[in-house]
């Protein structure tokens, strides 16, 4: 995924989340521990609000095939796959992402 666009998106993301100081190893380890040990999928079932799931067709971290699995598990939710987007479509495809999000919000407003 070393296309020019992806490298530009990565630069933008780094700028957005840049820190004056690097986070400590303890902080990073604690964050990773939360990710590894916390599963909120069951809690989703208690939510009584609309759920929109947006995926990138080229995402290698959260592959698009997971959308079909969750479509079956959460049929009341909406999933959309943005073509030619990877893991950060809100940066790489911001206009498409915002358009999808605004249309979703309008449905429930």
Tab-separated table of N, CA, C and O in Angstrom:
chain	number	residue	atom	x	y	z
A	1	UNK	N	0.834	-1.196	0.000
A	1	UNK	CA	0.000	0.000	0.000
A	1	UNK	C	0.877	1.258	0.000
A	1	UNK	O	0.691	2.138	0.797
A	2	UNK	N	1.847	1.300	-0.879
A	2	UNK	CA	2.762	2.430	-0.896
A	2	UNK	C	2.444	3.400	-2.018
A	2	UNK	O	3.325	4.032	-2.559
A	3	UNK	N	1.176	3.527	-2.380
A	3	UNK	CA	0.824	4.465	-3.438
A	3	UNK	C	1.054	5.888	-2.940
A	3	UNK	O	1.104	6.152	-1.736
A	4	UNK	N	1.160	6.808	-3.869
A	4	UNK	CA	1.388	8.209	-3.530
A	4	UNK	C	0.274	8.744	-2.629
A	4	UNK	O	0.527	9.445	-1.658
A	5	UNK	N	-0.981	8.374	-2.969
A	5	UNK	CA	-2.125	8.842	-2.185
A	5	UNK	C	-2.065	8.323	-0.756
A	5	UNK	O	-2.332	9.050	0.198
A	6	UNK	N	-1.718	7.040	-0.612
A	6	UNK	CA	-1.648	6.464	0.733
A	6	UNK	C	-0.536	7.093	1.557
A	6	UNK	O	-0.697	7.306	2.763
A	7	UNK	N	0.576	7.399	0.926
A	7	UNK	CA	1.663	8.055	1.652
A	7	UNK	C	1.251	9.457	2.085
A	7	UNK	O	1.560	9.882	3.203
A	8	UNK	N	0.525	10.152	1.226
A	8	UNK	CA	0.016	11.482	1.586
A	8	UNK	C	-0.976	11.381	2.742
A	8	UNK	O	-0.951	12.188	3.668
A	9	UNK	N	-1.860	10.386	2.692
A	9	UNK	CA	-2.826	10.185	3.776
A	9	UNK	C	-2.113	9.881	5.082
A	9	UNK	O	-2.511	10.369	6.139
A	10	UNK	N	-1.082	9.069	5.008
A	10	UNK	CA	-0.317	8.735	6.206
A	10	UNK	C	0.348	9.974	6.792
A	10	UNK	O	0.345	10.172	8.014
A	11	UNK	N	0.885	10.834	5.950
A	11	UNK	CA	1.487	12.087	6.423
A	11	UNK	C	0.441	12.948	7.129
A	11	UNK	O	0.701	13.527	8.183
A	12	UNK	N	-0.756	13.027	6.540
A	12	UNK	CA	-1.839	13.812	7.145
A	12	UNK	C	-2.220	13.239	8.506
A	12	UNK	O	-2.411	13.986	9.468
A	13	UNK	N	-2.348	11.916	8.562
A	13	UNK	CA	-2.714	11.274	9.824
A	13	UNK	C	-1.648	11.514	10.885
A	13	UNK	O	-1.968	11.822	12.033
A	14	UNK	N	-0.387	11.394	10.515
A	14	UNK	CA	0.698	11.637	11.473
A	14	UNK	C	0.656	13.066	11.987
A	14	UNK	O	0.891	13.312	13.162
A	15	UNK	N	0.334	14.006	11.093
A	15	UNK	CA	0.244	15.406	11.504
A	15	UNK	C	-0.906	15.609	12.485
A	15	UNK	O	-0.784	16.326	13.478
A	16	UNK	N	-2.029	14.952	12.220
A	16	UNK	CA	-3.199	15.084	13.082
A	16	UNK	C	-2.921	14.544	14.480
A	16	UNK	O	-3.313	15.134	15.479
A	17	UNK	N	-2.242	13.418	14.559
A	17	UNK	CA	-2.042	12.780	15.867
A	17	UNK	C	-0.646	12.989	16.435
A	17	UNK	O	-0.253	12.311	17.371
A	18	UNK	N	0.075	13.951	15.893
A	18	UNK	CA	1.450	14.156	16.367
A	18	UNK	C	1.444	14.636	17.818
A	18	UNK	O	0.564	15.366	18.260
A	19	UNK	N	2.433	14.204	18.528
A	19	UNK	CA	2.611	14.561	19.930
A	19	UNK	C	3.902	15.348	20.068
A	19	UNK	O	4.851	15.131	19.328
A	20	UNK	N	3.904	16.242	21.041
A	20	UNK	CA	5.152	16.947	21.306
A	20	UNK	C	6.148	15.980	21.928
A	20	UNK	O	7.322	16.046	21.663
A	21	UNK	N	5.637	15.088	22.751
A	21	UNK	CA	6.484	14.059	23.360
A	21	UNK	C	5.969	12.705	22.913
A	21	UNK	O	4.777	12.514	22.730
A	22	UNK	N	6.866	11.760	22.788
A	22	UNK	CA	6.436	10.400	22.455
A	22	UNK	C	5.730	9.810	23.663
A	22	UNK	O	6.141	10.033	24.798
A	23	UNK	N	4.662	9.026	23.424
A	23	UNK	CA	3.994	8.372	24.559
A	23	UNK	C	4.940	7.352	25.190
A	23	UNK	O	5.768	6.748	24.515
A	24	UNK	N	4.788	7.166	26.491
A	24	UNK	CA	5.655	6.220	27.200
A	24	UNK	C	5.327	4.784	26.797
A	24	UNK	O	4.223	4.490	26.326
A	25	UNK	N	6.285	3.905	26.999
A	25	UNK	CA	6.059	2.489	26.696
A	25	UNK	C	4.928	1.933	27.553
A	25	UNK	O	4.135	1.120	27.084
A	26	UNK	N	4.834	2.399	28.800
A	26	UNK	CA	3.764	1.930	29.688
A	26	UNK	C	2.394	2.340	29.129
A	26	UNK	O	1.462	1.538	29.111
A	27	UNK	N	2.293	3.564	28.658
A	27	UNK	CA	1.047	4.055	28.074
A	27	UNK	C	0.659	3.214	26.861
A	27	UNK	O	-0.491	2.785	26.723
A	28	UNK	N	1.609	2.965	25.976
A	28	UNK	CA	1.347	2.169	24.780
A	28	UNK	C	0.983	0.733	25.137
A	28	UNK	O	0.074	0.151	24.549
A	29	UNK	N	1.691	0.170	26.115
A	29	UNK	CA	1.409	-1.202	26.542
A	29	UNK	C	0.005	-1.304	27.126
A	29	UNK	O	-0.725	-2.255	26.843
A	30	UNK	N	-0.389	-0.319	27.935
A	30	UNK	CA	-1.731	-0.323	28.521
A	30	UNK	C	-2.803	-0.216	27.439
A	30	UNK	O	-3.826	-0.895	27.506
A	31	UNK	N	-2.572	0.637	26.448
A	31	UNK	CA	-3.521	0.762	25.346
A	31	UNK	C	-3.660	-0.530	24.569
A	31	UNK	O	-4.762	-0.952	24.217
A	32	UNK	N	-2.535	-1.179	24.301
A	32	UNK	CA	-2.558	-2.450	23.585
A	32	UNK	C	-3.274	-3.521	24.406
A	32	UNK	O	-4.046	-4.313	23.867
A	33	UNK	N	-3.070	-3.499	25.697
A	33	UNK	CA	-3.742	-4.461	26.586
A	33	UNK	C	-5.259	-4.297	26.510
A	33	UNK	O	-6.000	-5.273	26.458
A	34	UNK	N	-5.718	-3.054	26.474
A	34	UNK	CA	-7.162	-2.791	26.360
A	34	UNK	C	-7.687	-3.355	25.044
A	34	UNK	O	-8.720	-4.029	25.005
A	35	UNK	N	-6.969	-3.101	23.952
A	35	UNK	CA	-7.392	-3.594	22.645
A	35	UNK	C	-7.447	-5.124	22.632
A	35	UNK	O	-8.370	-5.721	22.085
A	36	UNK	N	-6.463	-5.757	23.250
A	36	UNK	CA	-6.383	-7.216	23.228
A	36	UNK	C	-7.407	-7.897	24.132
A	36	UNK	O	-7.807	-9.033	23.878
A	37	UNK	N	-7.849	-7.215	25.185
A	37	UNK	CA	-8.701	-7.874	26.176
A	37	UNK	C	-10.143	-7.374	26.210
A	37	UNK	O	-10.962	-7.932	26.930
A	38	UNK	N	-10.463	-6.355	25.448
A	38	UNK	CA	-11.807	-5.788	25.500
A	38	UNK	C	-12.578	-6.137	24.228
A	38	UNK	O	-12.126	-5.857	23.134
A	39	UNK	N	-13.722	-6.737	24.412
A	39	UNK	CA	-14.587	-7.091	23.291
A	39	UNK	C	-15.966	-6.505	23.568
A	39	UNK	O	-16.672	-6.957	24.460
A	40	UNK	N	-16.328	-5.480	22.826
A	40	UNK	CA	-17.597	-4.786	23.057
A	40	UNK	C	-18.709	-5.229	22.111
A	40	UNK	O	-19.759	-4.607	22.048
A	41	UNK	N	-18.477	-6.317	21.386
A	41	UNK	CA	-19.496	-6.753	20.427
A	41	UNK	C	-20.816	-7.104	21.104
A	41	UNK	O	-21.886	-6.821	20.572
A	42	UNK	N	-20.775	-7.700	22.270
A	42	UNK	CA	-22.025	-8.046	22.954
A	42	UNK	C	-22.746	-6.801	23.458
A	42	UNK	O	-23.977	-6.746	23.447
A	43	UNK	N	-21.983	-5.804	23.895
A	43	UNK	CA	-22.596	-4.574	24.373
A	43	UNK	C	-23.370	-3.864	23.260
A	43	UNK	O	-24.318	-3.144	23.510
A	44	UNK	N	-22.971	-4.080	22.027
A	44	UNK	CA	-23.674	-3.473	20.906
A	44	UNK	C	-25.138	-3.872	20.925
A	44	UNK	O	-26.009	-3.082	20.576
A	45	UNK	N	-25.425	-5.070	21.372
A	45	UNK	CA	-26.803	-5.565	21.389
A	45	UNK	C	-27.701	-4.784	22.345
A	45	UNK	O	-28.912	-4.792	22.188
A	46	UNK	N	-27.114	-4.115	23.328
A	46	UNK	CA	-27.933	-3.336	24.258
A	46	UNK	C	-28.215	-1.937	23.711
A	46	UNK	O	-29.163	-1.311	24.129
A	47	UNK	N	-27.404	-1.503	22.772
A	47	UNK	CA	-27.607	-0.179	22.198
A	47	UNK	C	-28.919	-0.140	21.428
A	47	UNK	O	-29.233	-1.043	20.668
A	48	UNK	N	-29.641	0.912	21.606
A	48	UNK	CA	-30.913	1.083	20.891
A	48	UNK	C	-30.821	2.303	19.974
A	48	UNK	O	-31.770	3.057	19.831
A	49	UNK	N	-29.668	2.479	19.382
A	49	UNK	CA	-29.460	3.599	18.471
A	49	UNK	C	-28.998	3.052	17.120
A	49	UNK	O	-28.472	1.945	17.038
A	50	UNK	N	-29.208	3.819	16.058
A	50	UNK	CA	-28.755	3.376	14.736
A	50	UNK	C	-27.234	3.211	14.699
A	50	UNK	O	-26.503	3.960	15.347
A	51	UNK	N	-26.783	2.228	13.948
A	51	UNK	CA	-25.350	1.956	13.843
A	51	UNK	C	-24.949	1.924	12.378
A	51	UNK	O	-25.535	1.194	11.576
A	52	UNK	N	-23.957	2.721	12.047
A	52	UNK	CA	-23.385	2.756	10.710
A	52	UNK	C	-21.956	2.247	10.794
A	52	UNK	O	-21.179	2.692	11.640
A	53	UNK	N	-21.624	1.303	9.924
A	53	UNK	CA	-20.262	0.759	9.860
A	53	UNK	C	-19.701	1.072	8.482
A	53	UNK	O	-20.294	0.722	7.471
A	54	UNK	N	-18.561	1.764	8.450
A	54	UNK	CA	-17.949	2.148	7.176
A	54	UNK	C	-16.605	1.436	7.060
A	54	UNK	O	-15.777	1.500	7.971
A	55	UNK	N	-16.418	0.770	5.932
A	55	UNK	CA	-15.195	0.005	5.679
A	55	UNK	C	-14.497	0.519	4.432
A	55	UNK	O	-15.130	1.086	3.545
A	56	UNK	N	-13.205	0.276	4.357
A	56	UNK	CA	-12.446	0.534	3.144
A	56	UNK	C	-12.219	-0.785	2.422
A	56	UNK	O	-11.862	-1.786	3.053
A	57	UNK	N	-12.430	-0.805	1.124
A	57	UNK	CA	-12.294	-2.059	0.371
A	57	UNK	C	-10.865	-2.597	0.386
A	57	UNK	O	-10.651	-3.790	0.195
A	58	UNK	N	-9.885	-1.739	0.628
A	58	UNK	CA	-8.481	-2.159	0.625
A	58	UNK	C	-7.893	-2.281	2.029
A	58	UNK	O	-6.687	-2.427	2.175
A	59	UNK	N	-8.741	-2.219	3.050
A	59	UNK	CA	-8.265	-2.267	4.436
A	59	UNK	C	-7.716	-3.645	4.771
A	59	UNK	O	-8.412	-4.648	4.635
A	60	UNK	N	-6.477	-3.702	5.202
A	60	UNK	CA	-5.890	-4.991	5.589
A	60	UNK	C	-6.009	-5.230	7.089
A	60	UNK	O	-5.881	-6.350	7.550
A	61	UNK	N	-6.291	-4.180	7.859
A	61	UNK	CA	-6.457	-4.336	9.301
A	61	UNK	C	-7.859	-4.835	9.642
A	61	UNK	O	-8.033	-5.728	10.482
A	62	UNK	N	-8.869	-4.264	9.008
A	62	UNK	CA	-10.258	-4.703	9.170
A	62	UNK	C	-10.773	-5.037	7.758
A	62	UNK	O	-11.325	-4.188	7.083
A	63	UNK	N	-10.565	-6.269	7.322
A	63	UNK	CA	-10.939	-6.626	5.949
A	63	UNK	C	-12.427	-6.478	5.692
A	63	UNK	O	-13.252	-6.692	6.578
A	64	UNK	N	-12.770	-6.134	4.448
A	64	UNK	CA	-14.177	-5.882	4.109
A	64	UNK	C	-15.058	-7.104	4.299
A	64	UNK	O	-16.263	-6.976	4.500
A	65	UNK	N	-14.483	-8.294	4.296
A	65	UNK	CA	-15.300	-9.498	4.472
A	65	UNK	C	-15.972	-9.539	5.848
A	65	UNK	O	-16.988	-10.200	6.020
A	66	UNK	N	-15.421	-8.803	6.817
A	66	UNK	CA	-16.045	-8.762	8.144
A	66	UNK	C	-17.420	-8.096	8.074
A	66	UNK	O	-18.300	-8.373	8.881
A	67	UNK	N	-17.620	-7.226	7.073
A	67	UNK	CA	-18.909	-6.532	6.969
A	67	UNK	C	-20.056	-7.524	6.768
A	67	UNK	O	-21.127	-7.360	7.350
A	68	UNK	N	-19.851	-8.557	5.973
A	68	UNK	CA	-20.912	-9.549	5.738
A	68	UNK	C	-21.210	-10.349	7.005
A	68	UNK	O	-22.356	-10.697	7.272
A	69	UNK	N	-20.176	-10.635	7.764
A	69	UNK	CA	-20.360	-11.357	9.032
A	69	UNK	C	-21.196	-10.512	9.985
A	69	UNK	O	-22.156	-10.993	10.593
A	70	UNK	N	-20.839	-9.221	10.096
A	70	UNK	CA	-21.575	-8.349	11.012
A	70	UNK	C	-22.948	-7.975	10.472
A	70	UNK	O	-23.866	-7.704	11.250
A	71	UNK	N	-23.119	-7.982	9.150
A	71	UNK	CA	-24.458	-7.765	8.579
A	71	UNK	C	-25.427	-8.833	9.087
A	71	UNK	O	-26.588	-8.543	9.390
A	72	UNK	N	-24.944	-10.059	9.184
A	72	UNK	CA	-25.794	-11.154	9.687
A	72	UNK	C	-26.002	-11.043	11.191
A	72	UNK	O	-27.089	-11.301	11.694
A	73	UNK	N	-24.950	-10.675	11.891
A	73	UNK	CA	-25.016	-10.591	13.350
A	73	UNK	C	-25.842	-9.381	13.804
A	73	UNK	O	-26.558	-9.448	14.790
A	74	UNK	N	-25.730	-8.269	13.077
A	74	UNK	CA	-26.429	-7.030	13.419
A	74	UNK	C	-27.244	-6.559	12.218
A	74	UNK	O	-26.926	-5.542	11.595
A	75	UNK	N	-28.313	-7.246	11.875
A	75	UNK	CA	-29.067	-6.905	10.656
A	75	UNK	C	-29.685	-5.508	10.684
A	75	UNK	O	-29.985	-4.955	9.630
A	76	UNK	N	-29.864	-4.935	11.845
A	76	UNK	CA	-30.447	-3.595	11.927
A	76	UNK	C	-29.413	-2.496	11.676
A	76	UNK	O	-29.762	-1.328	11.575
A	77	UNK	N	-28.150	-2.864	11.589
A	77	UNK	CA	-27.107	-1.872	11.316
A	77	UNK	C	-26.911	-1.711	9.806
A	77	UNK	O	-27.400	-2.506	9.013
A	78	UNK	N	-26.206	-0.669	9.442
A	78	UNK	CA	-25.939	-0.387	8.034
A	78	UNK	C	-24.429	-0.457	7.817
A	78	UNK	O	-23.663	0.137	8.579
A	79	UNK	N	-24.019	-1.181	6.781
A	79	UNK	CA	-22.591	-1.227	6.459
A	79	UNK	C	-22.374	-0.719	5.047
A	79	UNK	O	-23.169	-1.002	4.147
A	80	UNK	N	-21.320	0.048	4.896
A	80	UNK	CA	-20.960	0.601	3.596
A	80	UNK	C	-19.471	0.395	3.391
A	80	UNK	O	-18.671	0.601	4.309
A	81	UNK	N	-19.121	-0.026	2.188
A	81	UNK	CA	-17.713	-0.217	1.843
A	81	UNK	C	-17.331	0.863	0.838
A	81	UNK	O	-17.969	0.992	-0.210
A	82	UNK	N	-16.306	1.624	1.165
A	82	UNK	CA	-15.812	2.654	0.257
A	82	UNK	C	-14.721	2.036	-0.601
A	82	UNK	O	-13.693	1.567	-0.083
A	83	UNK	N	-14.970	2.014	-1.903
A	83	UNK	CA	-14.010	1.423	-2.835
A	83	UNK	C	-12.716	2.226	-2.869
A	83	UNK	O	-12.732	3.448	-2.737
A	84	UNK	N	-11.618	1.513	-3.029
A	84	UNK	CA	-10.272	2.082	-3.139
A	84	UNK	C	-9.826	2.815	-1.878
A	84	UNK	O	-8.926	3.633	-1.922
A	85	UNK	N	-10.489	2.540	-0.752
A	85	UNK	CA	-10.089	3.126	0.528
A	85	UNK	C	-9.465	2.033	1.377
A	85	UNK	O	-9.838	0.867	1.269
A	86	UNK	N	-8.535	2.422	2.227
A	86	UNK	CA	-7.918	1.470	3.144
A	86	UNK	C	-8.483	1.704	4.542
A	86	UNK	O	-9.692	1.873	4.698
A	87	UNK	N	-7.646	1.741	5.570
A	87	UNK	CA	-8.114	1.764	6.950
A	87	UNK	C	-8.573	3.142	7.431
A	87	UNK	O	-9.270	3.231	8.435
A	88	UNK	N	-8.203	4.190	6.736
A	88	UNK	CA	-8.586	5.525	7.210
A	88	UNK	C	-9.363	6.295	6.130
A	88	UNK	O	-8.937	7.344	5.664
A	89	UNK	N	-10.545	5.781	5.752
A	89	UNK	CA	-11.304	6.445	4.687
A	89	UNK	C	-11.759	7.848	5.058
A	89	UNK	O	-12.019	8.667	4.183
A	90	UNK	N	-11.829	8.149	6.351
A	90	UNK	CA	-12.215	9.494	6.771
A	90	UNK	C	-11.143	10.517	6.431
A	90	UNK	O	-11.391	11.718	6.443
A	91	UNK	N	-9.948	10.048	6.071
A	91	UNK	CA	-8.880	10.935	5.600
A	91	UNK	C	-8.692	10.774	4.098
A	91	UNK	O	-8.677	11.745	3.354
A	92	UNK	N	-8.581	9.529	3.635
A	92	UNK	CA	-8.290	9.299	2.216
A	92	UNK	C	-9.473	9.620	1.302
A	92	UNK	O	-9.289	10.023	0.165
A	93	UNK	N	-10.680	9.433	1.798
A	93	UNK	CA	-11.886	9.659	1.006
A	93	UNK	C	-12.860	10.522	1.819
A	93	UNK	O	-14.031	10.178	1.983
A	94	UNK	N	-12.343	11.615	2.324
A	94	UNK	CA	-13.116	12.416	3.286
A	94	UNK	C	-14.455	12.917	2.741
A	94	UNK	O	-15.433	12.922	3.457
A	95	UNK	N	-14.503	13.304	1.479
A	95	UNK	CA	-15.779	13.790	0.933
A	95	UNK	C	-16.803	12.664	0.864
A	95	UNK	O	-17.964	12.840	1.263
A	96	UNK	N	-16.403	11.511	0.381
A	96	UNK	CA	-17.301	10.352	0.302
A	96	UNK	C	-17.728	9.929	1.707
A	96	UNK	O	-18.903	9.667	1.973
A	97	UNK	N	-16.767	9.865	2.620
A	97	UNK	CA	-17.035	9.477	4.001
A	97	UNK	C	-18.058	10.426	4.637
A	97	UNK	O	-19.049	9.983	5.223
A	98	UNK	N	-17.823	11.731	4.500
A	98	UNK	CA	-18.737	12.712	5.104
A	98	UNK	C	-20.113	12.665	4.452
A	98	UNK	O	-21.130	12.817	5.139
A	99	UNK	N	-20.151	12.438	3.158
A	99	UNK	CA	-21.423	12.323	2.451
A	99	UNK	C	-22.226	11.140	3.000
A	99	UNK	O	-23.436	11.256	3.261
A	100	UNK	N	-21.573	10.016	3.175
A	100	UNK	CA	-22.225	8.819	3.739
A	100	UNK	C	-22.728	9.111	5.147
A	100	UNK	O	-23.870	8.797	5.502
A	101	UNK	N	-21.888	9.733	5.939
A	101	UNK	CA	-22.238	10.037	7.319
A	101	UNK	C	-23.419	11.010	7.393
A	101	UNK	O	-24.357	10.798	8.172
A	102	UNK	N	-23.404	12.041	6.570
A	102	UNK	CA	-24.511	13.007	6.575
A	102	UNK	C	-25.821	12.373	6.136
A	102	UNK	O	-26.876	12.653	6.717
A	103	UNK	N	-25.778	11.515	5.134
A	103	UNK	CA	-26.997	10.822	4.683
A	103	UNK	C	-27.544	9.919	5.801
A	103	UNK	O	-28.754	9.855	6.013
A	104	UNK	N	-26.658	9.272	6.510
A	104	UNK	CA	-27.065	8.413	7.628
A	104	UNK	C	-27.737	9.247	8.717
A	104	UNK	O	-28.804	8.892	9.226
A	105	UNK	N	-27.139	10.376	9.059
A	105	UNK	CA	-27.684	11.237	10.102
A	105	UNK	C	-29.054	11.781	9.694
A	105	UNK	O	-29.980	11.827	10.509
A	106	UNK	N	-29.201	12.169	8.441
A	106	UNK	CA	-30.475	12.687	7.946
A	106	UNK	C	-31.611	11.677	8.095
A	106	UNK	O	-32.752	12.050	8.375
A	107	UNK	N	-31.306	10.408	7.938
A	107	UNK	CA	-32.339	9.363	8.067
A	107	UNK	C	-32.942	9.317	9.462
A	107	UNK	O	-34.080	8.895	9.637
A	108	UNK	N	-32.169	9.692	10.460
A	108	UNK	CA	-32.614	9.541	11.840
A	108	UNK	C	-32.802	10.873	12.542
A	108	UNK	O	-32.873	10.941	13.755
A	109	UNK	N	-32.898	11.927	11.786
A	109	UNK	CA	-33.045	13.251	12.355
A	109	UNK	C	-34.482	13.683	12.386
A	109	UNK	O	-35.321	13.382	11.668
